[in-house]
Amino acid sequence: MPTAIFADPTDFISTWYSWGAAIAFAITFVITLWIFFDSQSNQYKATFWRSVSLLAAILVIPSATLSLFPDLAVGLGPLPVLFAFLGPIATFLALVSLLFYTIGIGVHEPSAETNELDIDLKPVGSRDAEDDASISDSAKKHPEPVTPVTDKRDADSTQVLVQDVKRHKALAWLVALNGPHLGKTYRLRDIADIGRDSKHNDISLDDRTISRQHARIRREHGEFVIYDLVSANGVLVNGEVVERRVLHNGDRILVGQSELGFMQVREESESTVGAAREDETVNLAG
């Protein structure tokens, strides 16, 4: 390395070009890649921190290049010294961007209304006109959440089931068929969001392959319809990738690595409802 080019009253310049620039480039490069990959896979809006981390990596490139090829510094005048001082600043910016991105400052989750695939998807809380007529204003402001239910098959529970079917016209559940939630049952209401984030979903699953907001199930004209909310790994119904699909009793839904069974009962007689519950269990077990 030409000592005349990098001569400095302090040891900082020589230390920086000896090993500091290489370490700074590795740090900024890894941080930039991680922020881009994580925000893309989870569909976060983190444009500011993406830009800051990318700028930091770009600022370190000149000094990292000169540390590998010192002969290139010939004729650059004071620029190598400038690059040496910009490098630590850029590294600091990259570390700050990583810190604030990790704790969520300036990071926005994907909007539920996002419809990049041109799916006919209504916003959360919106319902069909026939539903609005029968739902009070307070119920619209405080929608009833999805709650786990237990499997009771005595005469009293069957009677309650029949009354629920008549009131809601269609009654449905999701049953976890694998993973840590195996066997857990979720009652579906008018709208149910499925994802990894427990704060923004009715059904949250502990599965890193699931997006924070992965899928939505809506009750539309008595049918339950599943939508893919532009998730990273998609939604499969009975092994087929779907963007929108009307669900039928016994369907198997795969989100990430978690499989859910769909169970539905329609308005029928008490004996038919009881038999339907038995059939659903057999279908999902198969």
PDB file of C-alpha atoms in Angstrom:
ATOM      1  CA  MET A   1       0.000   0.000   0.000  1.00  0.00           C
ATOM      2  CA  PRO A   2       1.580   3.328  -0.978  1.00  0.00           C
ATOM      3  CA  THR A   3       2.432   5.075   2.284  1.00  0.00           C
ATOM      4  CA  ALA A   4       2.487   8.483   0.583  1.00  0.00           C
ATOM      5  CA  ILE A   5      -1.168   8.168  -0.326  1.00  0.00           C
ATOM      6  CA  PHE A   6      -2.417   7.066   3.069  1.00  0.00           C
ATOM      7  CA  ALA A   7       0.003   8.967   5.289  1.00  0.00           C
ATOM      8  CA  ASP A   8      -1.811  10.689   8.146  1.00  0.00           C
ATOM      9  CA  PRO A   9      -0.781  12.235  11.469  1.00  0.00           C
ATOM     10  CA  THR A  10      -2.950   9.630  13.201  1.00  0.00           C
ATOM     11  CA  ASP A  11      -3.132   5.875  12.863  1.00  0.00           C
ATOM     12  CA  PHE A  12      -6.780   5.989  11.863  1.00  0.00           C
ATOM     13  CA  ILE A  13      -6.315   6.003   8.094  1.00  0.00           C
ATOM     14  CA  SER A  14      -3.872   3.112   8.024  1.00  0.00           C
ATOM     15  CA  THR A  15      -5.994   1.110  10.468  1.00  0.00           C
ATOM     16  CA  TRP A  16      -9.112   1.747   8.429  1.00  0.00           C
ATOM     17  CA  TYR A  17      -7.580   0.572   5.176  1.00  0.00           C
ATOM     18  CA  SER A  18      -5.847  -2.365   6.866  1.00  0.00           C
ATOM     19  CA  TRP A  19      -8.959  -4.081   8.203  1.00  0.00           C
ATOM     20  CA  GLY A  20     -11.629  -1.521   9.139  1.00  0.00           C
ATOM     21  CA  ALA A  21     -13.014  -1.037   5.643  1.00  0.00           C
ATOM     22  CA  ALA A  22     -13.465  -4.772   5.090  1.00  0.00           C
ATOM     23  CA  ILE A  23     -15.348  -5.185   8.381  1.00  0.00           C
ATOM     24  CA  ALA A  24     -17.505  -2.129   7.680  1.00  0.00           C
ATOM     25  CA  PHE A  25     -18.382  -3.401   4.217  1.00  0.00           C
ATOM     26  CA  ALA A  26     -19.373  -6.820   5.615  1.00  0.00           C
ATOM     27  CA  ILE A  27     -21.567  -5.214   8.294  1.00  0.00           C
ATOM     28  CA  THR A  28     -23.353  -2.799   5.956  1.00  0.00           C
ATOM     29  CA  PHE A  29     -23.799  -5.424   3.242  1.00  0.00           C
ATOM     30  CA  VAL A  30     -25.338  -7.983   5.627  1.00  0.00           C
ATOM     31  CA  ILE A  31     -27.634  -5.387   7.219  1.00  0.00           C
ATOM     32  CA  THR A  32     -28.850  -4.185   3.818  1.00  0.00           C
ATOM     33  CA  LEU A  33     -29.550  -7.703   2.604  1.00  0.00           C
ATOM     34  CA  TRP A  34     -31.369  -8.632   5.813  1.00  0.00           C
ATOM     35  CA  ILE A  35     -33.615  -5.555   5.825  1.00  0.00           C
ATOM     36  CA  PHE A  36     -34.500  -6.058   2.155  1.00  0.00           C
ATOM     37  CA  PHE A  37     -35.146  -9.795   2.567  1.00  0.00           C
ATOM     38  CA  ASP A  38     -37.132  -9.541   5.803  1.00  0.00           C
ATOM     39  CA  SER A  39     -39.296  -6.634   4.641  1.00  0.00           C
ATOM     40  CA  GLN A  40     -39.979  -8.374   1.331  1.00  0.00           C
ATOM     41  CA  SER A  41     -40.856 -11.752   2.843  1.00  0.00           C
ATOM     42  CA  ASN A  42     -43.120 -10.190   5.484  1.00  0.00           C
ATOM     43  CA  GLN A  43     -44.479  -7.507   3.133  1.00  0.00           C
ATOM     44  CA  TYR A  44     -43.436  -4.673   5.449  1.00  0.00           C
ATOM     45  CA  LYS A  45     -43.304  -1.126   4.126  1.00  0.00           C
ATOM     46  CA  ALA A  46     -39.832   0.002   5.196  1.00  0.00           C
ATOM     47  CA  THR A  47     -38.740   2.194   2.303  1.00  0.00           C
ATOM     48  CA  PHE A  48     -36.836   4.649   4.504  1.00  0.00           C
ATOM     49  CA  TRP A  49     -34.700   2.026   6.265  1.00  0.00           C
ATOM     50  CA  ARG A  50     -34.130   0.192   3.011  1.00  0.00           C
ATOM     51  CA  SER A  51     -32.782   3.414   1.503  1.00  0.00           C
ATOM     52  CA  VAL A  52     -30.621   4.258   4.527  1.00  0.00           C
ATOM     53  CA  SER A  53     -29.033   0.799   4.697  1.00  0.00           C
ATOM     54  CA  LEU A  54     -28.426   0.789   0.934  1.00  0.00           C
ATOM     55  CA  LEU A  55     -26.852   4.245   1.083  1.00  0.00           C
ATOM     56  CA  ALA A  56     -24.598   3.077   3.923  1.00  0.00           C
ATOM     57  CA  ALA A  57     -23.399   0.103   1.908  1.00  0.00           C
ATOM     58  CA  ILE A  58     -22.707   2.316  -1.123  1.00  0.00           C
ATOM     59  CA  LEU A  59     -20.680   4.780   0.958  1.00  0.00           C
ATOM     60  CA  VAL A  60     -18.438   1.989   2.252  1.00  0.00           C
ATOM     61  CA  ILE A  61     -17.743   0.499  -1.186  1.00  0.00           C
ATOM     62  CA  PRO A  62     -15.042   3.029  -2.250  1.00  0.00           C
ATOM     63  CA  SER A  63     -12.867   2.547   0.840  1.00  0.00           C
ATOM     64  CA  ALA A  64     -13.410  -1.223   0.752  1.00  0.00           C
ATOM     65  CA  THR A  65     -12.253  -1.209  -2.876  1.00  0.00           C
ATOM     66  CA  LEU A  66      -9.168   0.840  -2.073  1.00  0.00           C
ATOM     67  CA  SER A  67      -8.282  -1.481   0.802  1.00  0.00           C
ATOM     68  CA  LEU A  68      -8.188  -4.374  -1.681  1.00  0.00           C
ATOM     69  CA  PHE A  69      -6.557  -2.455  -4.516  1.00  0.00           C
ATOM     70  CA  PRO A  70      -4.467   0.350  -2.964  1.00  0.00           C
ATOM     71  CA  ASP A  71      -2.859   1.242  -6.302  1.00  0.00           C
ATOM     72  CA  LEU A  72      -6.183   2.696  -7.399  1.00  0.00           C
ATOM     73  CA  ALA A  73      -5.685   5.515  -4.869  1.00  0.00           C
ATOM     74  CA  VAL A  74      -2.922   7.046  -6.998  1.00  0.00           C
ATOM     75  CA  GLY A  75      -4.102  10.382  -8.354  1.00  0.00           C
ATOM     76  CA  LEU A  76      -7.236  10.573  -6.170  1.00  0.00           C
ATOM     77  CA  GLY A  77      -5.766  13.260  -3.933  1.00  0.00           C
ATOM     78  CA  PRO A  78      -7.632  13.677  -0.615  1.00  0.00           C
ATOM     79  CA  LEU A  79     -10.483  11.354  -1.610  1.00  0.00           C
ATOM     80  CA  PRO A  80      -9.066   8.256   0.180  1.00  0.00           C
ATOM     81  CA  VAL A  81      -9.013  10.248   3.431  1.00  0.00           C
ATOM     82  CA  LEU A  82     -12.599  11.393   2.806  1.00  0.00           C
ATOM     83  CA  PHE A  83     -13.705   7.811   2.118  1.00  0.00           C
ATOM     84  CA  ALA A  84     -12.000   6.687   5.330  1.00  0.00           C
ATOM     85  CA  PHE A  85     -14.037   9.158   7.389  1.00  0.00           C
ATOM     86  CA  LEU A  86     -17.278   8.413   5.534  1.00  0.00           C
ATOM     87  CA  GLY A  87     -16.909   4.685   6.196  1.00  0.00           C
ATOM     88  CA  PRO A  88     -17.510   4.723   9.995  1.00  0.00           C
ATOM     89  CA  ILE A  89     -20.390   7.166   9.535  1.00  0.00           C
ATOM     90  CA  ALA A  90     -21.978   4.852   6.985  1.00  0.00           C
ATOM     91  CA  THR A  91     -21.490   1.856   9.280  1.00  0.00           C
ATOM     92  CA  PHE A  92     -23.174   3.748  12.110  1.00  0.00           C
ATOM     93  CA  LEU A  93     -26.119   4.616   9.835  1.00  0.00           C
ATOM     94  CA  ALA A  94     -26.492   0.959   8.871  1.00  0.00           C
ATOM     95  CA  LEU A  95     -26.530  -0.125  12.519  1.00  0.00           C
ATOM     96  CA  VAL A  96     -29.094   2.557  13.370  1.00  0.00           C
ATOM     97  CA  SER A  97     -31.319   1.478  10.477  1.00  0.00           C
ATOM     98  CA  LEU A  98     -31.120  -2.119  11.672  1.00  0.00           C
ATOM     99  CA  LEU A  99     -32.009  -1.122  15.239  1.00  0.00           C
ATOM    100  CA  PHE A 100     -35.016   1.009  14.316  1.00  0.00           C
ATOM    101  CA  TYR A 101     -36.216  -1.471  11.694  1.00  0.00           C
ATOM    102  CA  THR A 102     -36.070  -4.289  14.249  1.00  0.00           C
ATOM    103  CA  ILE A 103     -38.091  -2.422  16.863  1.00  0.00           C
ATOM    104  CA  GLY A 104     -40.589  -1.333  14.187  1.00  0.00           C
ATOM    105  CA  ILE A 105     -40.063   2.438  14.051  1.00  0.00           C
ATOM    106  CA  GLY A 106     -40.878   3.666  10.553  1.00  0.00           C
ATOM    107  CA  VAL A 107     -42.029   0.182   9.535  1.00  0.00           C
ATOM    108  CA  HIS A 108     -45.603  -0.300   8.366  1.00  0.00           C
ATOM    109  CA  GLU A 109     -47.433  -3.590   8.084  1.00  0.00           C
ATOM    110  CA  PRO A 110     -49.196  -4.483   4.818  1.00  0.00           C
ATOM    111  CA  SER A 111     -52.615  -2.910   4.543  1.00  0.00           C
ATOM    112  CA  ALA A 112     -55.521  -5.325   4.647  1.00  0.00           C
ATOM    113  CA  GLU A 113     -56.959  -3.475   1.669  1.00  0.00           C
ATOM    114  CA  THR A 114     -53.854  -4.193  -0.477  1.00  0.00           C
ATOM    115  CA  ASN A 115     -54.985  -5.957  -3.641  1.00  0.00           C
ATOM    116  CA  GLU A 116     -51.947  -6.220  -5.897  1.00  0.00           C
ATOM    117  CA  LEU A 117     -53.277  -9.325  -7.642  1.00  0.00           C
ATOM    118  CA  ASP A 118     -56.575  -7.635  -8.536  1.00  0.00           C
ATOM    119  CA  ILE A 119     -58.553  -9.833  -6.155  1.00  0.00           C
ATOM    120  CA  ASP A 120     -62.116  -8.760  -5.464  1.00  0.00           C
ATOM    121  CA  LEU A 121     -61.356  -8.199  -1.788  1.00  0.00           C
ATOM    122  CA  LYS A 122     -63.327  -5.884   0.472  1.00  0.00           C
ATOM    123  CA  PRO A 123     -61.776  -4.033   3.418  1.00  0.00           C
ATOM    124  CA  VAL A 124     -61.818  -5.480   6.897  1.00  0.00           C
ATOM    125  CA  GLY A 125     -65.124  -4.818   8.588  1.00  0.00           C
ATOM    126  CA  SER A 126     -67.097  -4.380   5.334  1.00  0.00           C
ATOM    127  CA  ARG A 127     -70.018  -6.691   4.749  1.00  0.00           C
ATOM    128  CA  ASP A 128     -72.614  -7.376   2.120  1.00  0.00           C
ATOM    129  CA  ALA A 129     -75.734  -5.241   2.073  1.00  0.00           C
ATOM    130  CA  GLU A 130     -77.861  -8.139   3.372  1.00  0.00           C
ATOM    131  CA  ASP A 131     -75.566  -8.421   6.392  1.00  0.00           C
ATOM    132  CA  ASP A 132     -75.641  -4.685   7.171  1.00  0.00           C
ATOM    133  CA  ALA A 133     -79.402  -4.743   7.542  1.00  0.00           C
ATOM    134  CA  SER A 134     -79.215  -7.271  10.363  1.00  0.00           C
ATOM    135  CA  ILE A 135     -76.144  -5.999  12.230  1.00  0.00           C
ATOM    136  CA  SER A 136     -76.341  -3.176  14.750  1.00  0.00           C
ATOM    137  CA  ASP A 137     -73.982  -0.194  14.774  1.00  0.00           C
ATOM    138  CA  SER A 138     -72.323  -1.379  17.976  1.00  0.00           C
ATOM    139  CA  ALA A 139     -71.744  -4.809  16.497  1.00  0.00           C
ATOM    140  CA  LYS A 140     -70.070  -3.248  13.458  1.00  0.00           C
ATOM    141  CA  LYS A 141     -67.727  -1.283  15.691  1.00  0.00           C
ATOM    142  CA  HIS A 142     -66.937  -4.289  17.871  1.00  0.00           C
ATOM    143  CA  PRO A 143     -67.073  -7.390  15.674  1.00  0.00           C
ATOM    144  CA  GLU A 144     -67.236 -10.693  17.470  1.00  0.00           C
ATOM    145  CA  PRO A 145     -63.815 -12.384  17.368  1.00  0.00           C
ATOM    146  CA  VAL A 146     -63.089 -15.929  16.297  1.00  0.00           C
ATOM    147  CA  THR A 147     -63.091 -18.117  19.421  1.00  0.00           C
ATOM    148  CA  PRO A 148     -62.072 -21.726  19.988  1.00  0.00           C
ATOM    149  CA  VAL A 149     -64.959 -24.152  20.537  1.00  0.00           C
ATOM    150  CA  THR A 150     -65.041 -27.547  22.130  1.00  0.00           C
ATOM    151  CA  ASP A 151     -66.459 -30.641  20.487  1.00  0.00           C
ATOM    152  CA  LYS A 152     -69.631 -31.605  22.421  1.00  0.00           C
ATOM    153  CA  ARG A 153     -72.032 -34.120  20.927  1.00  0.00           C
ATOM    154  CA  ASP A 154     -74.686 -34.515  23.570  1.00  0.00           C
ATOM    155  CA  ALA A 155     -78.306 -33.604  22.898  1.00  0.00           C
ATOM    156  CA  ASP A 156     -78.056 -30.110  24.409  1.00  0.00           C
ATOM    157  CA  SER A 157     -75.057 -29.073  22.320  1.00  0.00           C
ATOM    158  CA  THR A 158     -76.717 -30.394  19.173  1.00  0.00           C
ATOM    159  CA  GLN A 159     -79.768 -28.238  19.941  1.00  0.00           C
ATOM    160  CA  VAL A 160     -77.531 -25.183  20.391  1.00  0.00           C
ATOM    161  CA  LEU A 161     -75.799 -26.045  17.135  1.00  0.00           C
ATOM    162  CA  VAL A 162     -79.096 -26.128  15.266  1.00  0.00           C
ATOM    163  CA  GLN A 163     -80.075 -22.745  16.699  1.00  0.00           C
ATOM    164  CA  ASP A 164     -76.731 -21.269  15.682  1.00  0.00           C
ATOM    165  CA  VAL A 165     -77.093 -22.593  12.157  1.00  0.00           C
ATOM    166  CA  LYS A 166     -80.556 -21.092  11.832  1.00  0.00           C
ATOM    167  CA  ARG A 167     -79.363 -17.749  13.144  1.00  0.00           C
ATOM    168  CA  HIS A 168     -76.185 -17.506  11.030  1.00  0.00           C
ATOM    169  CA  LYS A 169     -77.479 -19.511   8.040  1.00  0.00           C
ATOM    170  CA  ALA A 170     -74.054 -21.171   7.842  1.00  0.00           C
ATOM    171  CA  LEU A 171     -71.805 -22.381  10.617  1.00  0.00           C
ATOM    172  CA  ALA A 172     -68.155 -23.231  10.089  1.00  0.00           C
ATOM    173  CA  TRP A 173     -64.912 -24.008  11.877  1.00  0.00           C
ATOM    174  CA  LEU A 174     -61.252 -24.379  11.113  1.00  0.00           C
ATOM    175  CA  VAL A 175     -59.405 -27.257  12.758  1.00  0.00           C
ATOM    176  CA  ALA A 176     -55.615 -27.295  13.084  1.00  0.00           C
ATOM    177  CA  LEU A 177     -54.417 -30.571  11.544  1.00  0.00           C
ATOM    178  CA  ASN A 178     -50.713 -30.248  12.386  1.00  0.00           C
ATOM    179  CA  GLY A 179     -48.160 -28.161  14.226  1.00  0.00           C
ATOM    180  CA  PRO A 180     -48.236 -26.838  17.791  1.00  0.00           C
ATOM    181  CA  HIS A 181     -51.959 -26.036  17.531  1.00  0.00           C
ATOM    182  CA  LEU A 182     -52.929 -29.577  16.507  1.00  0.00           C
ATOM    183  CA  GLY A 183     -56.584 -30.226  17.279  1.00  0.00           C
ATOM    184  CA  LYS A 184     -57.445 -26.632  18.144  1.00  0.00           C
ATOM    185  CA  THR A 185     -60.783 -25.529  16.683  1.00  0.00           C
ATOM    186  CA  TYR A 186     -61.663 -21.990  15.583  1.00  0.00           C
ATOM    187  CA  ARG A 187     -65.229 -20.799  15.049  1.00  0.00           C
ATOM    188  CA  LEU A 188     -65.587 -18.656  11.909  1.00  0.00           C
ATOM    189  CA  ARG A 189     -67.677 -15.504  11.921  1.00  0.00           C
ATOM    190  CA  ASP A 190     -68.342 -13.085   9.058  1.00  0.00           C
ATOM    191  CA  ILE A 191     -64.651 -12.217   8.636  1.00  0.00           C
ATOM    192  CA  ALA A 192     -61.593 -14.055   9.947  1.00  0.00           C
ATOM    193  CA  ASP A 193     -57.999 -13.092   9.212  1.00  0.00           C
ATOM    194  CA  ILE A 194     -55.263 -15.724   9.433  1.00  0.00           C
ATOM    195  CA  GLY A 195     -51.615 -14.882  10.042  1.00  0.00           C
ATOM    196  CA  ARG A 196     -48.617 -14.934  12.328  1.00  0.00           C
ATOM    197  CA  ASP A 197     -49.302 -11.647  14.117  1.00  0.00           C
ATOM    198  CA  SER A 198     -51.681 -12.178  17.040  1.00  0.00           C
ATOM    199  CA  LYS A 199     -52.457  -8.451  17.267  1.00  0.00           C
ATOM    200  CA  HIS A 200     -53.894  -8.141  13.761  1.00  0.00           C
ATOM    201  CA  ASN A 201     -55.432 -11.555  13.104  1.00  0.00           C
ATOM    202  CA  ASP A 202     -58.411 -13.472  14.416  1.00  0.00           C
ATOM    203  CA  ILE A 203     -56.532 -16.749  13.967  1.00  0.00           C
ATOM    204  CA  SER A 204     -52.815 -16.486  14.754  1.00  0.00           C
ATOM    205  CA  LEU A 205     -50.528 -19.439  14.067  1.00  0.00           C
ATOM    206  CA  ASP A 206     -47.015 -19.901  15.387  1.00  0.00           C
ATOM    207  CA  ASP A 207     -45.417 -20.602  12.025  1.00  0.00           C
ATOM    208  CA  ARG A 208     -42.522 -18.544  10.630  1.00  0.00           C
ATOM    209  CA  THR A 209     -43.483 -19.542   7.074  1.00  0.00           C
ATOM    210  CA  ILE A 210     -46.774 -17.657   7.448  1.00  0.00           C
ATOM    211  CA  SER A 211     -46.937 -13.939   6.667  1.00  0.00           C
ATOM    212  CA  ARG A 212     -48.029 -11.525   9.360  1.00  0.00           C
ATOM    213  CA  GLN A 213     -51.361 -11.233   7.543  1.00  0.00           C
ATOM    214  CA  HIS A 214     -51.586 -14.275   5.327  1.00  0.00           C
ATOM    215  CA  ALA A 215     -55.200 -15.043   4.397  1.00  0.00           C
ATOM    216  CA  ARG A 216     -58.778 -14.005   5.035  1.00  0.00           C
ATOM    217  CA  ILE A 217     -62.007 -15.982   5.160  1.00  0.00           C
ATOM    218  CA  ARG A 218     -65.242 -14.068   4.531  1.00  0.00           C
ATOM    219  CA  ARG A 219     -68.839 -15.226   4.707  1.00  0.00           C
ATOM    220  CA  GLU A 220     -70.449 -14.185   1.429  1.00  0.00           C
ATOM    221  CA  HIS A 221     -74.077 -15.052   0.700  1.00  0.00           C
ATOM    222  CA  GLY A 222     -73.946 -18.067   2.982  1.00  0.00           C
ATOM    223  CA  GLU A 223     -70.634 -19.321   1.583  1.00  0.00           C
ATOM    224  CA  PHE A 224     -67.212 -19.057   3.203  1.00  0.00           C
ATOM    225  CA  VAL A 225     -64.601 -17.714   0.791  1.00  0.00           C
ATOM    226  CA  ILE A 226     -60.841 -17.685   1.413  1.00  0.00           C
ATOM    227  CA  TYR A 227     -58.569 -14.990  -0.027  1.00  0.00           C
ATOM    228  CA  ASP A 228     -54.800 -14.905  -0.250  1.00  0.00           C
ATOM    229  CA  LEU A 229     -53.682 -11.526   1.157  1.00  0.00           C
ATOM    230  CA  VAL A 230     -50.707 -11.422  -1.217  1.00  0.00           C
ATOM    231  CA  SER A 231     -48.794 -13.677   1.176  1.00  0.00           C
ATOM    232  CA  ALA A 232     -45.172 -14.683   0.674  1.00  0.00           C
ATOM    233  CA  ASN A 233     -45.819 -18.444   0.465  1.00  0.00           C
ATOM    234  CA  GLY A 234     -49.374 -18.439  -0.893  1.00  0.00           C
ATOM    235  CA  VAL A 235     -52.547 -20.318   0.075  1.00  0.00           C
ATOM    236  CA  LEU A 236     -53.295 -23.880  -1.022  1.00  0.00           C
ATOM    237  CA  VAL A 237     -56.705 -25.534  -0.901  1.00  0.00           C
ATOM    238  CA  ASN A 238     -56.593 -29.292  -1.375  1.00  0.00           C
ATOM    239  CA  GLY A 239     -53.094 -28.935  -2.813  1.00  0.00           C
ATOM    240  CA  GLU A 240     -53.985 -26.211  -5.337  1.00  0.00           C
ATOM    241  CA  VAL A 241     -52.624 -22.664  -5.120  1.00  0.00           C
ATOM    242  CA  VAL A 242     -55.536 -20.213  -4.942  1.00  0.00           C
ATOM    243  CA  GLU A 243     -56.075 -16.481  -4.755  1.00  0.00           C
ATOM    244  CA  ARG A 244     -59.799 -16.799  -4.051  1.00  0.00           C
ATOM    245  CA  ARG A 245     -61.767 -19.968  -3.441  1.00  0.00           C
ATOM    246  CA  VAL A 246     -65.192 -20.878  -2.078  1.00  0.00           C
ATOM    247  CA  LEU A 247     -64.631 -23.406   0.683  1.00  0.00           C
ATOM    248  CA  HIS A 248     -66.528 -26.663   1.022  1.00  0.00           C
ATOM    249  CA  ASN A 249     -66.917 -29.006   3.935  1.00  0.00           C
ATOM    250  CA  GLY A 250     -63.802 -31.163   4.333  1.00  0.00           C
ATOM    251  CA  ASP A 251     -61.428 -28.859   2.403  1.00  0.00           C
ATOM    252  CA  ARG A 252     -57.822 -28.810   3.572  1.00  0.00           C
ATOM    253  CA  ILE A 253     -56.162 -25.387   3.676  1.00  0.00           C
ATOM    254  CA  LEU A 254     -52.381 -25.021   3.722  1.00  0.00           C
ATOM    255  CA  VAL A 255     -50.898 -21.688   4.855  1.00  0.00           C
ATOM    256  CA  GLY A 256     -47.131 -21.827   5.167  1.00  0.00           C
ATOM    257  CA  GLN A 257     -46.487 -25.200   6.761  1.00  0.00           C
ATOM    258  CA  SER A 258     -49.726 -25.197   8.781  1.00  0.00           C
ATOM    259  CA  GLU A 259     -52.670 -27.269   7.579  1.00  0.00           C
ATOM    260  CA  LEU A 260     -56.231 -26.390   8.566  1.00  0.00           C
ATOM    261  CA  GLY A 261     -59.373 -28.403   7.965  1.00  0.00           C
ATOM    262  CA  PHE A 262     -62.584 -26.593   7.012  1.00  0.00           C
ATOM    263  CA  MET A 263     -65.831 -27.841   8.590  1.00  0.00           C
ATOM    264  CA  GLN A 264     -69.237 -26.428   7.705  1.00  0.00           C
ATOM    265  CA  VAL A 265     -72.821 -27.083   8.748  1.00  0.00           C
ATOM    266  CA  ARG A 266     -75.805 -25.611   6.955  1.00  0.00           C
ATOM    267  CA  GLU A 267     -79.381 -25.014   8.075  1.00  0.00           C
ATOM    268  CA  GLU A 268     -80.994 -28.431   8.190  1.00  0.00           C
ATOM    269  CA  SER A 269     -82.884 -30.617  10.582  1.00  0.00           C
ATOM    270  CA  GLU A 270     -81.416 -31.598  13.962  1.00  0.00           C
ATOM    271  CA  SER A 271     -80.714 -35.149  12.853  1.00  0.00           C
ATOM    272  CA  THR A 272     -79.012 -33.944   9.676  1.00  0.00           C
ATOM    273  CA  VAL A 273     -76.862 -31.514  11.641  1.00  0.00           C
ATOM    274  CA  GLY A 274     -75.771 -34.252  14.027  1.00  0.00           C
ATOM    275  CA  ALA A 275     -74.853 -36.501  11.125  1.00  0.00           C
ATOM    276  CA  ALA A 276     -73.004 -33.663   9.437  1.00  0.00           C
ATOM    277  CA  ARG A 277     -70.817 -33.209  12.484  1.00  0.00           C
ATOM    278  CA  GLU A 278     -69.912 -36.907  12.364  1.00  0.00           C
ATOM    279  CA  ASP A 279     -69.207 -36.766   8.611  1.00  0.00           C
ATOM    280  CA  GLU A 280     -66.957 -33.716   8.994  1.00  0.00           C
ATOM    281  CA  THR A 281     -64.829 -35.451  11.586  1.00  0.00           C
ATOM    282  CA  VAL A 282     -64.451 -38.520   9.361  1.00  0.00           C
ATOM    283  CA  ASN A 283     -63.572 -36.411   6.300  1.00  0.00           C
ATOM    284  CA  LEU A 284     -60.921 -34.396   8.103  1.00  0.00           C
ATOM    285  CA  ALA A 285     -59.452 -37.463   9.759  1.00  0.00           C
ATOM    286  CA  GLY A 286     -59.032 -39.034   6.335  1.00  0.00           C
TER     287      GLY A 286
END
